[in-house]
PDB file of C-alpha atoms in Angstrom:
ATOM      1  CA  MET H 390       0.135  -0.267  -0.345  1.00 46.00           C
ATOM      2  CA  GLY H 391       2.744   2.515   0.759  1.00 46.00           C
ATOM      3  CA  ARG H 392       4.361   1.523  -2.221  1.00 44.00           C
ATOM      4  CA  HIS H 393       1.068   2.373  -4.208  1.00 44.00           C
ATOM      5  CA  LYS H 394       0.894   5.811  -2.758  1.00 43.00           C
ATOM      6  CA  LEU H 395       4.732   6.352  -3.698  1.00 40.00           C
ATOM      7  CA  GLY H 396       4.169   5.842  -7.364  1.00 47.00           C
ATOM      8  CA  ILE H 397       1.173   8.148  -7.404  1.00 43.00           C
ATOM      9  CA  ALA H 398       3.288  10.956  -5.822  1.00 45.00           C
ATOM     10  CA  ALA H 399       5.787  10.066  -8.275  1.00 46.00           C
ATOM     11  CA  ALA H 400       3.471  10.407 -11.393  1.00 43.00           C
ATOM     12  CA  VAL H 401       1.876  13.858  -9.972  1.00 40.00           C
ATOM     13  CA  ALA H 402       5.300  15.151  -9.698  1.00 46.00           C
ATOM     14  CA  ALA H 403       5.976  14.247 -13.444  1.00 43.00           C
ATOM     15  CA  LEU H 404       2.864  16.123 -14.753  1.00 39.00           C
ATOM     16  CA  LEU H 405       3.809  19.140 -12.579  1.00 42.00           C
ATOM     17  CA  ALA H 406       7.273  19.128 -14.361  1.00 42.00           C
ATOM     18  CA  LEU H 407       5.779  18.852 -17.785  1.00 39.00           C
ATOM     19  CA  ALA H 408       3.398  21.587 -16.885  1.00 39.00           C
ATOM     20  CA  SER H 409       6.322  23.843 -15.911  1.00 42.00           C
ATOM     21  CA  LEU H 410       7.645  23.381 -19.405  1.00 37.00           C
ATOM     22  CA  TRP H 411       4.993  25.695 -21.342  1.00 37.00           C
ATOM     23  CA  PRO H 412       5.784  29.592 -21.292  1.00 35.00           C
ATOM     24  CA  GLY H 413       4.225  31.166 -18.078  1.00 36.00           C
ATOM     25  CA  GLY H 414       3.568  27.819 -16.658  1.00 36.00           C
ATOM     26  CA  GLY H 415       0.268  27.525 -18.420  1.00 35.00           C
ATOM     27  CA  PRO H 416      -1.176  25.712 -21.689  1.00 32.00           C
ATOM     28  CA  PRO H 417       0.205  27.504 -25.015  1.00 33.00           C
ATOM     29  CA  ALA H 418      -1.097  30.632 -26.009  1.00 35.00           C
ATOM     30  CA  GLY H 419      -4.502  30.449 -27.856  1.00 33.00           C
ATOM     31  CA  THR H 420      -5.588  27.104 -26.050  1.00 32.00           C
ATOM     32  CA  PRO H 421      -9.212  27.354 -25.328  1.00 31.00           C
ATOM     33  CA  THR H 422      -9.848  27.561 -21.521  1.00 32.00           C
ATOM     34  CA  ALA H 423     -12.977  27.135 -19.429  1.00 31.00           C
ATOM     35  CA  THR H 424     -13.264  30.991 -18.871  1.00 30.00           C
ATOM     36  CA  GLU H 425     -12.602  32.404 -22.518  1.00 30.00           C
ATOM     37  CA  PRO H 426     -15.480  34.189 -23.783  1.00 29.00           C
ATOM     38  CA  THR H 427     -17.122  32.987 -27.119  1.00 30.00           C
ATOM     39  CA  ALA H 428     -19.058  35.072 -29.668  1.00 32.00           C
ATOM     40  CA  SER H 429     -22.767  34.895 -29.568  1.00 31.00           C
ATOM     41  CA  ALA H 430     -25.271  35.125 -32.221  1.00 30.00           C
ATOM     42  CA  ALA H 431     -27.063  37.476 -29.845  1.00 31.00           C
ATOM     43  CA  ASP H 432     -24.132  39.537 -29.757  1.00 32.00           C
ATOM     44  CA  PRO H 433     -24.818  42.737 -32.314  1.00 29.00           C
ATOM     45  CA  PRO H 434     -22.243  43.465 -35.199  1.00 30.00           C
ATOM     46  CA  ALA H 435     -19.835  46.269 -34.544  1.00 32.00           C
ATOM     47  CA  SER H 436     -20.136  49.153 -36.708  1.00 30.00           C
ATOM     48  CA  GLU H 437     -18.617  48.925 -39.970  1.00 30.00           C
ATOM     49  CA  ASP H 438     -18.296  52.684 -40.925  1.00 30.00           C
ATOM     50  CA  GLY H 439     -18.356  54.579 -37.220  1.00 30.00           C
ATOM     51  CA  ASP H 440     -21.513  56.522 -38.896  1.00 30.00           C
ATOM     52  CA  GLU H 441     -23.097  58.591 -35.995  1.00 30.00           C
ATOM     53  CA  ALA H 442     -26.351  57.332 -34.930  1.00 30.00           C
ATOM     54  CA  GLU H 443     -28.383  59.782 -37.045  1.00 32.00           C
ATOM     55  CA  ASP H 444     -27.569  57.884 -40.053  1.00 31.00           C
ATOM     56  CA  THR H 445     -29.817  54.692 -38.697  1.00 29.00           C
ATOM     57  CA  GLY H 446     -32.810  54.272 -40.676  1.00 31.00           C
ATOM     58  CA  THR H 447     -31.765  56.854 -43.239  1.00 35.00           C
ATOM     59  CA  PRO H 448     -33.845  55.741 -46.319  1.00 35.00           C
ATOM     60  CA  ALA H 449     -32.119  53.982 -49.385  1.00 35.00           C
ATOM     61  CA  ALA H 450     -32.219  55.783 -52.704  1.00 37.00           C
ATOM     62  CA  PRO H 451     -35.676  54.632 -54.581  1.00 39.00           C
ATOM     63  CA  SER H 452     -35.547  52.935 -57.672  1.00 36.00           C
ATOM     64  CA  SER H 453     -37.396  55.669 -59.240  1.00 39.00           C
ATOM     65  CA  ALA H 454     -38.823  58.591 -57.517  1.00 40.00           C
ATOM     66  CA  PRO H 455     -42.663  58.416 -56.694  1.00 39.00           C
ATOM     67  CA  SER H 456     -44.662  61.529 -57.757  1.00 42.00           C
ATOM     68  CA  GLU H 457     -44.470  62.868 -53.897  1.00 45.00           C
ATOM     69  CA  PRO H 458     -41.080  61.282 -52.519  1.00 53.00           C
ATOM     70  CA  ALA H 459     -41.618  61.009 -48.920  1.00 57.00           C
ATOM     71  CA  SER H 460     -39.088  63.106 -46.880  1.00 53.00           C
ATOM     72  CA  PRO H 461     -35.996  61.758 -45.083  1.00 55.00           C
ATOM     73  CA  PRO H 462     -36.327  61.660 -41.686  1.00 40.00           C
ATOM     74  CA  ALA H 463     -35.726  65.054 -39.671  1.00 42.00           C
ATOM     75  CA  SER H 464     -32.694  63.687 -38.316  1.00 37.00           C
ATOM     76  CA  SER H 465     -31.100  63.013 -41.634  1.00 42.00           C
ATOM     77  CA  ALA H 466     -30.549  66.489 -42.206  1.00 41.00           C
ATOM     78  CA  ALA H 467     -28.501  66.978 -39.261  1.00 41.00           C
ATOM     79  CA  PRO H 468     -25.086  67.786 -40.028  1.00 39.00           C
ATOM     80  CA  THR H 469     -22.426  65.880 -38.170  1.00 36.00           C
ATOM     81  CA  THR H 470     -19.249  67.602 -39.344  1.00 36.00           C
ATOM     82  CA  ALA H 471     -19.587  71.489 -39.030  1.00 37.00           C
ATOM     83  CA  ALA H 472     -16.844  74.143 -39.326  1.00 38.00           C
ATOM     84  CA  PRO H 473     -16.390  76.557 -36.378  1.00 38.00           C
ATOM     85  CA  PRO H 474     -19.103  79.265 -36.583  1.00 39.00           C
ATOM     86  CA  ALA H 475     -17.859  82.392 -38.519  1.00 40.00           C
ATOM     87  CA  SER H 476     -17.685  85.510 -36.048  1.00 41.00           C
ATOM     88  CA  ALA H 477     -19.658  88.613 -37.377  1.00 40.00           C
ATOM     89  CA  SER H 478     -16.255  90.435 -37.504  1.00 37.00           C
ATOM     90  CA  GLU H 479     -14.385  87.737 -39.027  1.00 43.00           C
ATOM     91  CA  PRO H 480     -12.567  88.850 -42.392  1.00 41.00           C
ATOM     92  CA  ALA H 481     -13.292  86.880 -45.612  1.00 42.00           C
ATOM     93  CA  GLY H 482     -10.038  85.136 -45.603  1.00 50.00           C
ATOM     94  CA  GLY H 483      -9.402  82.036 -47.512  1.00 89.00           C
ATOM     95  CA  ALA H 484     -12.456  80.236 -49.108  1.00 97.00           C
ATOM     96  CA  TYR H 485     -11.046  76.364 -48.373  1.00 97.00           C
ATOM     97  CA  GLY H 486     -11.493  76.107 -44.588  1.00 97.00           C
ATOM     98  CA  GLY H 487     -13.938  73.299 -44.684  1.00 98.00           C
ATOM     99  CA  PRO H 488     -13.389  69.498 -43.787  1.00 98.00           C
ATOM    100  CA  LEU H 489     -10.574  67.923 -46.126  1.00 98.00           C
ATOM    101  CA  GLY H 490      -9.871  71.571 -47.771  1.00 97.00           C
ATOM    102  CA  THR H 491     -13.603  71.851 -48.983  1.00 98.00           C
ATOM    103  CA  ARG H 492     -15.249  75.495 -49.394  1.00 98.00           C
ATOM    104  CA  ASN H 493     -16.860  76.663 -46.581  1.00 98.00           C
ATOM    105  CA  ARG H 494     -16.573  80.717 -47.697  1.00 98.00           C
ATOM    106  CA  THR H 495     -17.236  82.565 -50.673  1.00 98.00           C
ATOM    107  CA  GLY H 496     -13.739  84.559 -51.042  1.00 97.00           C
ATOM    108  CA  SER H 497     -14.934  87.615 -50.802  1.00 97.00           C
ATOM    109  CA  ASP H 498     -16.847  89.894 -48.398  1.00 97.00           C
ATOM    110  CA  ALA H 499     -20.281  88.816 -49.923  1.00 98.00           C
ATOM    111  CA  VAL H 500     -22.155  86.253 -48.094  1.00 98.00           C
ATOM    112  CA  ALA H 501     -23.728  83.141 -49.662  1.00 98.00           C
ATOM    113  CA  LEU H 502     -26.864  81.721 -48.500  1.00 98.00           C
ATOM    114  CA  THR H 503     -27.602  77.975 -49.510  1.00 98.00           C
ATOM    115  CA  PHE H 504     -30.782  75.872 -49.249  1.00 98.00           C
ATOM    116  CA  ASP H 505     -30.425  72.458 -48.968  1.00 98.00           C
ATOM    117  CA  ASP H 506     -33.175  69.463 -49.139  1.00 98.00           C
ATOM    118  CA  GLY H 507     -35.628  70.817 -51.857  1.00 98.00           C
ATOM    119  CA  PRO H 508     -36.829  71.285 -54.109  1.00 98.00           C
ATOM    120  CA  SER H 509     -40.182  71.434 -52.026  1.00 98.00           C
ATOM    121  CA  PRO H 510     -43.618  72.534 -53.485  1.00 97.00           C
ATOM    122  CA  GLU H 511     -44.782  73.661 -50.358  1.00 96.00           C
ATOM    123  CA  TRP H 512     -41.524  75.901 -49.236  1.00 97.00           C
ATOM    124  CA  THR H 513     -39.364  76.417 -52.413  1.00 98.00           C
ATOM    125  CA  PRO H 514     -41.674  79.084 -54.060  1.00 98.00           C
ATOM    126  CA  THR H 515     -42.062  80.862 -50.632  1.00 98.00           C
ATOM    127  CA  ILE H 516     -38.380  81.173 -50.575  1.00 98.00           C
ATOM    128  CA  LEU H 517     -37.886  82.024 -54.110  1.00 98.00           C
ATOM    129  CA  ALA H 518     -40.243  84.677 -53.846  1.00 98.00           C
ATOM    130  CA  MET H 519     -38.394  86.138 -50.765  1.00 98.00           C
ATOM    131  CA  LEU H 520     -35.085  86.154 -52.543  1.00 98.00           C
ATOM    132  CA  ARG H 521     -36.714  87.614 -55.995  1.00 98.00           C
ATOM    133  CA  GLU H 522     -38.262  90.552 -53.729  1.00 98.00           C
ATOM    134  CA  ARG H 523     -34.795  91.562 -52.507  1.00 98.00           C
ATOM    135  CA  GLY H 524     -32.739  90.434 -55.622  1.00 98.00           C
ATOM    136  CA  ILE H 525     -30.615  87.895 -53.801  1.00 98.00           C
ATOM    137  CA  LYS H 526     -29.192  85.174 -55.609  1.00 98.00           C
ATOM    138  CA  ALA H 527     -28.593  82.052 -53.764  1.00 98.00           C
ATOM    139  CA  THR H 528     -27.339  78.311 -53.887  1.00 98.00           C
ATOM    140  CA  PHE H 529     -29.811  75.632 -54.023  1.00 98.00           C
ATOM    141  CA  CYS H 530     -28.601  72.069 -52.803  1.00 98.00           C
ATOM    142  CA  MET H 531     -30.967  69.429 -54.484  1.00 98.00           C
ATOM    143  CA  ILE H 532     -31.964  66.139 -53.749  1.00 98.00           C
ATOM    144  CA  GLY H 533     -32.117  64.064 -57.230  1.00 98.00           C
ATOM    145  CA  ALA H 534     -34.987  62.254 -55.953  1.00 98.00           C
ATOM    146  CA  TYR H 535     -36.860  65.612 -55.422  1.00 98.00           C
ATOM    147  CA  ALA H 536     -35.651  67.252 -58.817  1.00 98.00           C
ATOM    148  CA  GLU H 537     -36.925  64.305 -60.522  1.00 98.00           C
ATOM    149  CA  ALA H 538     -40.356  64.505 -59.108  1.00 98.00           C
ATOM    150  CA  HIS H 539     -40.543  68.349 -59.324  1.00 98.00           C
ATOM    151  CA  PRO H 540     -38.941  69.468 -62.573  1.00 98.00           C
ATOM    152  CA  GLU H 541     -40.786  72.868 -62.690  1.00 98.00           C
ATOM    153  CA  LEU H 542     -38.986  73.834 -59.611  1.00 98.00           C
ATOM    154  CA  VAL H 543     -35.990  73.176 -60.716  1.00 98.00           C
ATOM    155  CA  ALA H 544     -36.426  75.170 -63.838  1.00 98.00           C
ATOM    156  CA  ASP H 545     -37.682  77.831 -61.597  1.00 98.00           C
ATOM    157  CA  ILE H 546     -34.517  78.066 -59.552  1.00 98.00           C
ATOM    158  CA  ALA H 547     -32.243  78.032 -62.566  1.00 98.00           C
ATOM    159  CA  ARG H 548     -34.398  80.680 -64.633  1.00 98.00           C
ATOM    160  CA  GLU H 549     -34.257  83.088 -61.350  1.00 98.00           C
ATOM    161  CA  GLY H 550     -30.459  82.922 -61.845  1.00 98.00           C
ATOM    162  CA  HIS H 551     -29.549  80.926 -58.712  1.00 98.00           C
ATOM    163  CA  THR H 552     -26.681  78.529 -58.408  1.00 98.00           C
ATOM    164  CA  LEU H 553     -27.547  74.531 -58.856  1.00 98.00           C
ATOM    165  CA  CYS H 554     -25.747  72.268 -56.535  1.00 99.00           C
ATOM    166  CA  ASN H 555     -25.924  68.374 -56.487  1.00 99.00           C
ATOM    167  CA  HIS H 556     -26.891  67.010 -52.729  1.00 98.00           C
ATOM    168  CA  THR H 557     -27.243  63.068 -53.648  1.00 98.00           C
ATOM    169  CA  TRP H 558     -30.291  61.190 -54.598  1.00 98.00           C
ATOM    170  CA  PHE H 559     -31.809  60.769 -51.576  1.00 98.00           C
ATOM    171  CA  HIS H 560     -29.559  62.233 -48.700  1.00 98.00           C
ATOM    172  CA  GLU H 561     -27.675  59.178 -48.275  1.00 98.00           C
ATOM    173  CA  PHE H 562     -25.255  59.994 -45.021  1.00 97.00           C
ATOM    174  CA  ASP H 563     -22.845  57.169 -45.973  1.00 98.00           C
ATOM    175  CA  LEU H 564     -22.220  58.039 -49.719  1.00 98.00           C
ATOM    176  CA  GLY H 565     -18.723  58.891 -49.097  1.00 98.00           C
ATOM    177  CA  ALA H 566     -17.827  55.276 -47.417  1.00 98.00           C
ATOM    178  CA  ARG H 567     -19.228  53.695 -50.622  1.00 98.00           C
ATOM    179  CA  SER H 568     -16.927  52.578 -53.583  1.00 98.00           C
ATOM    180  CA  GLU H 569     -16.192  55.093 -56.039  1.00 98.00           C
ATOM    181  CA  GLY H 570     -18.607  53.328 -58.371  1.00 98.00           C
ATOM    182  CA  GLU H 571     -21.182  53.932 -56.293  1.00 98.00           C
ATOM    183  CA  ILE H 572     -20.701  57.361 -55.425  1.00 99.00           C
ATOM    184  CA  ARG H 573     -20.432  58.221 -59.184  1.00 98.00           C
ATOM    185  CA  ALA H 574     -23.424  56.916 -60.334  1.00 98.00           C
ATOM    186  CA  ASN H 575     -25.205  58.575 -57.461  1.00 98.00           C
ATOM    187  CA  LEU H 576     -23.901  62.004 -58.268  1.00 99.00           C
ATOM    188  CA  GLN H 577     -24.662  61.364 -62.110  1.00 98.00           C
ATOM    189  CA  ARG H 578     -28.145  60.556 -61.511  1.00 98.00           C
ATOM    190  CA  THR H 579     -28.532  63.449 -59.470  1.00 98.00           C
ATOM    191  CA  ASN H 580     -27.112  65.557 -61.970  1.00 98.00           C
ATOM    192  CA  ASP H 581     -29.223  63.923 -64.688  1.00 98.00           C
ATOM    193  CA  ALA H 582     -32.472  64.586 -63.121  1.00 98.00           C
ATOM    194  CA  ILE H 583     -31.335  68.333 -62.705  1.00 98.00           C
ATOM    195  CA  ALA H 584     -30.228  68.454 -66.225  1.00 98.00           C
ATOM    196  CA  LYS H 585     -33.418  66.984 -67.580  1.00 98.00           C
ATOM    197  CA  ALA H 586     -35.482  69.733 -65.834  1.00 98.00           C
ATOM    198  CA  VAL H 587     -33.014  72.418 -67.040  1.00 98.00           C
ATOM    199  CA  PRO H 588     -31.206  71.279 -70.140  1.00 98.00           C
ATOM    200  CA  GLY H 589     -27.739  72.715 -70.533  1.00 95.00           C
ATOM    201  CA  ALA H 590     -27.675  73.863 -66.794  1.00 93.00           C
ATOM    202  CA  GLU H 591     -24.385  74.096 -65.237  1.00 97.00           C
ATOM    203  CA  ILE H 592     -24.108  72.130 -61.742  1.00 98.00           C
ATOM    204  CA  GLY H 593     -20.811  73.519 -60.245  1.00 98.00           C
ATOM    205  CA  PHE H 594     -21.186  72.516 -56.584  1.00 98.00           C
ATOM    206  CA  PHE H 595     -21.507  69.121 -54.737  1.00 99.00           C
ATOM    207  CA  ARG H 596     -22.650  68.881 -51.019  1.00 99.00           C
ATOM    208  CA  HIS H 597     -22.512  65.871 -48.776  1.00 98.00           C
ATOM    209  CA  PRO H 598     -25.202  64.938 -46.740  1.00 98.00           C
ATOM    210  CA  GLY H 599     -24.351  65.631 -42.981  1.00 97.00           C
ATOM    211  CA  GLY H 600     -20.882  67.034 -44.005  1.00 98.00           C
ATOM    212  CA  GLN H 601     -19.497  63.621 -43.865  1.00 98.00           C
ATOM    213  CA  TRP H 602     -16.990  64.335 -46.550  1.00 98.00           C
ATOM    214  CA  THR H 603     -14.223  61.676 -47.693  1.00 98.00           C
ATOM    215  CA  ASP H 604     -11.334  62.225 -50.156  1.00 98.00           C
ATOM    216  CA  ARG H 605     -13.232  59.781 -52.460  1.00 98.00           C
ATOM    217  CA  ALA H 606     -16.449  61.741 -52.423  1.00 98.00           C
ATOM    218  CA  ILE H 607     -14.433  64.883 -53.234  1.00 98.00           C
ATOM    219  CA  ALA H 608     -12.531  63.355 -55.917  1.00 98.00           C
ATOM    220  CA  VAL H 609     -15.467  61.830 -57.809  1.00 98.00           C
ATOM    221  CA  ALA H 610     -17.624  65.189 -57.675  1.00 99.00           C
ATOM    222  CA  ALA H 611     -14.180  66.779 -58.988  1.00 98.00           C
ATOM    223  CA  ASP H 612     -14.018  64.501 -61.787  1.00 98.00           C
ATOM    224  CA  LEU H 613     -17.753  65.094 -62.534  1.00 98.00           C
ATOM    225  CA  GLY H 614     -16.633  68.870 -62.590  1.00 98.00           C
ATOM    226  CA  MET H 615     -18.278  69.988 -59.166  1.00 98.00           C
ATOM    227  CA  GLU H 616     -16.536  71.533 -56.140  1.00 98.00           C
ATOM    228  CA  SER H 617     -17.235  70.230 -53.044  1.00 98.00           C
ATOM    229  CA  LEU H 618     -19.170  72.880 -50.596  1.00 98.00           C
ATOM    230  CA  HIS H 619     -19.396  72.961 -46.942  1.00 98.00           C
ATOM    231  CA  TRP H 620     -20.673  75.592 -44.853  1.00 98.00           C
ATOM    232  CA  ALA H 621     -19.601  78.295 -41.953  1.00 98.00           C
ATOM    233  CA  VAL H 622     -22.962  78.804 -40.500  1.00 98.00           C
ATOM    234  CA  ASP H 623     -25.224  76.182 -39.344  1.00 98.00           C
ATOM    235  CA  PRO H 624     -28.290  77.538 -37.283  1.00 98.00           C
ATOM    236  CA  SER H 625     -29.735  73.908 -37.324  1.00 97.00           C
ATOM    237  CA  ASP H 626     -33.035  75.245 -38.981  1.00 97.00           C
ATOM    238  CA  TRP H 627     -33.555  71.431 -40.133  1.00 94.00           C
ATOM    239  CA  ASP H 628     -34.224  70.546 -36.813  1.00 95.00           C
ATOM    240  CA  GLU H 629     -38.248  70.756 -35.718  1.00 94.00           C
ATOM    241  CA  ALA H 630     -36.768  71.685 -31.908  1.00 96.00           C
ATOM    242  CA  THR H 631     -34.947  74.985 -32.947  1.00 97.00           C
ATOM    243  CA  THR H 632     -37.504  78.138 -32.945  1.00 97.00           C
ATOM    244  CA  GLU H 633     -37.708  80.813 -35.171  1.00 98.00           C
ATOM    245  CA  ALA H 634     -35.726  83.378 -32.827  1.00 98.00           C
ATOM    246  CA  GLN H 635     -33.144  80.684 -32.227  1.00 98.00           C
ATOM    247  CA  ILE H 636     -32.566  80.431 -36.136  1.00 98.00           C
ATOM    248  CA  ARG H 637     -32.329  84.496 -36.603  1.00 98.00           C
ATOM    249  CA  GLU H 638     -30.040  84.942 -33.538  1.00 98.00           C
ATOM    250  CA  ARG H 639     -27.684  81.953 -34.837  1.00 98.00           C
ATOM    251  CA  VAL H 640     -27.414  83.290 -38.297  1.00 98.00           C
ATOM    252  CA  VAL H 641     -27.292  86.849 -37.156  1.00 98.00           C
ATOM    253  CA  ASP H 642     -24.239  86.222 -34.395  1.00 98.00           C
ATOM    254  CA  ARG H 643     -22.419  83.906 -36.391  1.00 98.00           C
ATOM    255  CA  THR H 644     -22.220  85.257 -39.949  1.00 98.00           C
ATOM    256  CA  GLY H 645     -19.528  87.683 -41.124  1.00 98.00           C
ATOM    257  CA  PRO H 646     -18.198  89.025 -44.324  1.00 97.00           C
ATOM    258  CA  GLY H 647     -17.782  85.995 -46.372  1.00 98.00           C
ATOM    259  CA  ALA H 648     -19.481  83.227 -44.736  1.00 98.00           C
ATOM    260  CA  VAL H 649     -21.353  80.377 -46.495  1.00 98.00           C
ATOM    261  CA  VAL H 650     -24.658  79.826 -44.619  1.00 98.00           C
ATOM    262  CA  LEU H 651     -26.600  76.553 -44.212  1.00 98.00           C
ATOM    263  CA  LEU H 652     -30.402  76.844 -44.417  1.00 98.00           C
ATOM    264  CA  HIS H 653     -33.160  74.414 -45.922  1.00 98.00           C
ATOM    265  CA  ASP H 654     -36.012  74.823 -48.554  1.00 98.00           C
ATOM    266  CA  GLY H 655     -36.730  70.999 -47.447  1.00 96.00           C
ATOM    267  CA  ALA H 656     -36.612  69.121 -44.184  1.00 87.00           C
ATOM    268  CA  SER H 657     -38.896  69.639 -41.524  1.00 87.00           C
ATOM    269  CA  ASN H 658     -38.702  73.329 -40.028  1.00 90.00           C
ATOM    270  CA  GLN H 659     -39.261  75.627 -42.885  1.00 95.00           C
ATOM    271  CA  ARG H 660     -42.224  77.800 -41.139  1.00 95.00           C
ATOM    272  CA  ASP H 661     -39.680  78.864 -38.480  1.00 97.00           C
ATOM    273  CA  LEU H 662     -37.417  79.608 -41.174  1.00 97.00           C
ATOM    274  CA  CYS H 663     -39.415  81.583 -43.471  1.00 97.00           C
ATOM    275  CA  GLY H 664     -40.300  83.420 -40.203  1.00 97.00           C
ATOM    276  CA  ALA H 665     -36.651  84.053 -39.434  1.00 98.00           C
ATOM    277  CA  LEU H 666     -35.642  85.094 -42.796  1.00 98.00           C
ATOM    278  CA  GLU H 667     -37.221  88.714 -42.987  1.00 97.00           C
ATOM    279  CA  SER H 668     -35.372  89.818 -39.731  1.00 98.00           C
ATOM    280  CA  ILE H 669     -32.092  88.057 -40.905  1.00 98.00           C
ATOM    281  CA  PHE H 670     -32.173  90.281 -44.329  1.00 98.00           C
ATOM    282  CA  ALA H 671     -33.191  93.338 -42.349  1.00 98.00           C
ATOM    283  CA  GLU H 672     -29.805  92.971 -40.355  1.00 98.00           C
ATOM    284  CA  PHE H 673     -27.553  91.850 -43.007  1.00 98.00           C
ATOM    285  CA  GLU H 674     -28.789  94.860 -45.255  1.00 98.00           C
ATOM    286  CA  ARG H 675     -28.106  97.223 -42.017  1.00 98.00           C
ATOM    287  CA  ARG H 676     -24.871  95.592 -41.960  1.00 98.00           C
ATOM    288  CA  GLY H 677     -24.245  96.531 -45.958  1.00 98.00           C
ATOM    289  CA  TYR H 678     -23.734  92.610 -46.650  1.00 98.00           C
ATOM    290  CA  ALA H 679     -23.807  91.892 -50.368  1.00 98.00           C
ATOM    291  CA  TYR H 680     -24.710  88.574 -51.339  1.00 98.00           C
ATOM    292  CA  THR H 681     -23.348  85.790 -54.045  1.00 98.00           C
ATOM    293  CA  ALA H 682     -24.934  82.844 -55.762  1.00 97.00           C
ATOM    294  CA  LEU H 683     -21.212  81.103 -55.633  1.00 96.00           C
TER     295      LEU H 683
END
């Protein structure tokens, strides 16, 4: 019996000696253990592109535009990469201080008003009338599906001397993260819809939804003859929670000579924007600002 106990002790000692030969005194790296976590089918996948939460649920581009395209959700207008606000005393300076060298200033003392997410049959005619009354030329960044559905509004914008800008087919936040071919097809489709309404019209600018610029999107736009246009002032007029007074205050306080101002003739809060525009125009006139359509 004593001899048997000695044999067991010897065997245990041998096993311990073998274990000591492994690095760190344990099993080789990568060997599964009882406590090692494993992937679960219930675990949510990691984000592939790191887009902000407001990208979630952005509608995919429709195969063809309906007669009245559904509007992107209000959050889809929310810019996620904004340039620092301009000071009312800021000089015109360089024109290319936006993300990745995009244009966010006019390059002169004149101010540029830009209107995104249209054309809208409800609000674009109202804004055009307000601009016409004051002889102001602006830039309209149009969604392709809406341009296709409302070609008469595109024609009105061009006829009155405003600058045309491509704002993607259906406000795709992640367009710049897609392949070069997908970006090109999207921008070309939008340009085609605008050009169908206004044959021969120049589309000189591209604005990426949400300001989510990528080098690839900028390069494709340039190849299609469009300059990438950002902004210096964003009053969040796209947000339903923003009041008329807040829109006025933000635009007036942040706009200096040479600023590109981001506004919307489409989205979800145009009633408050139109209410604020009257007092914005009055203040800019008091300051002696000139306007440019870029």
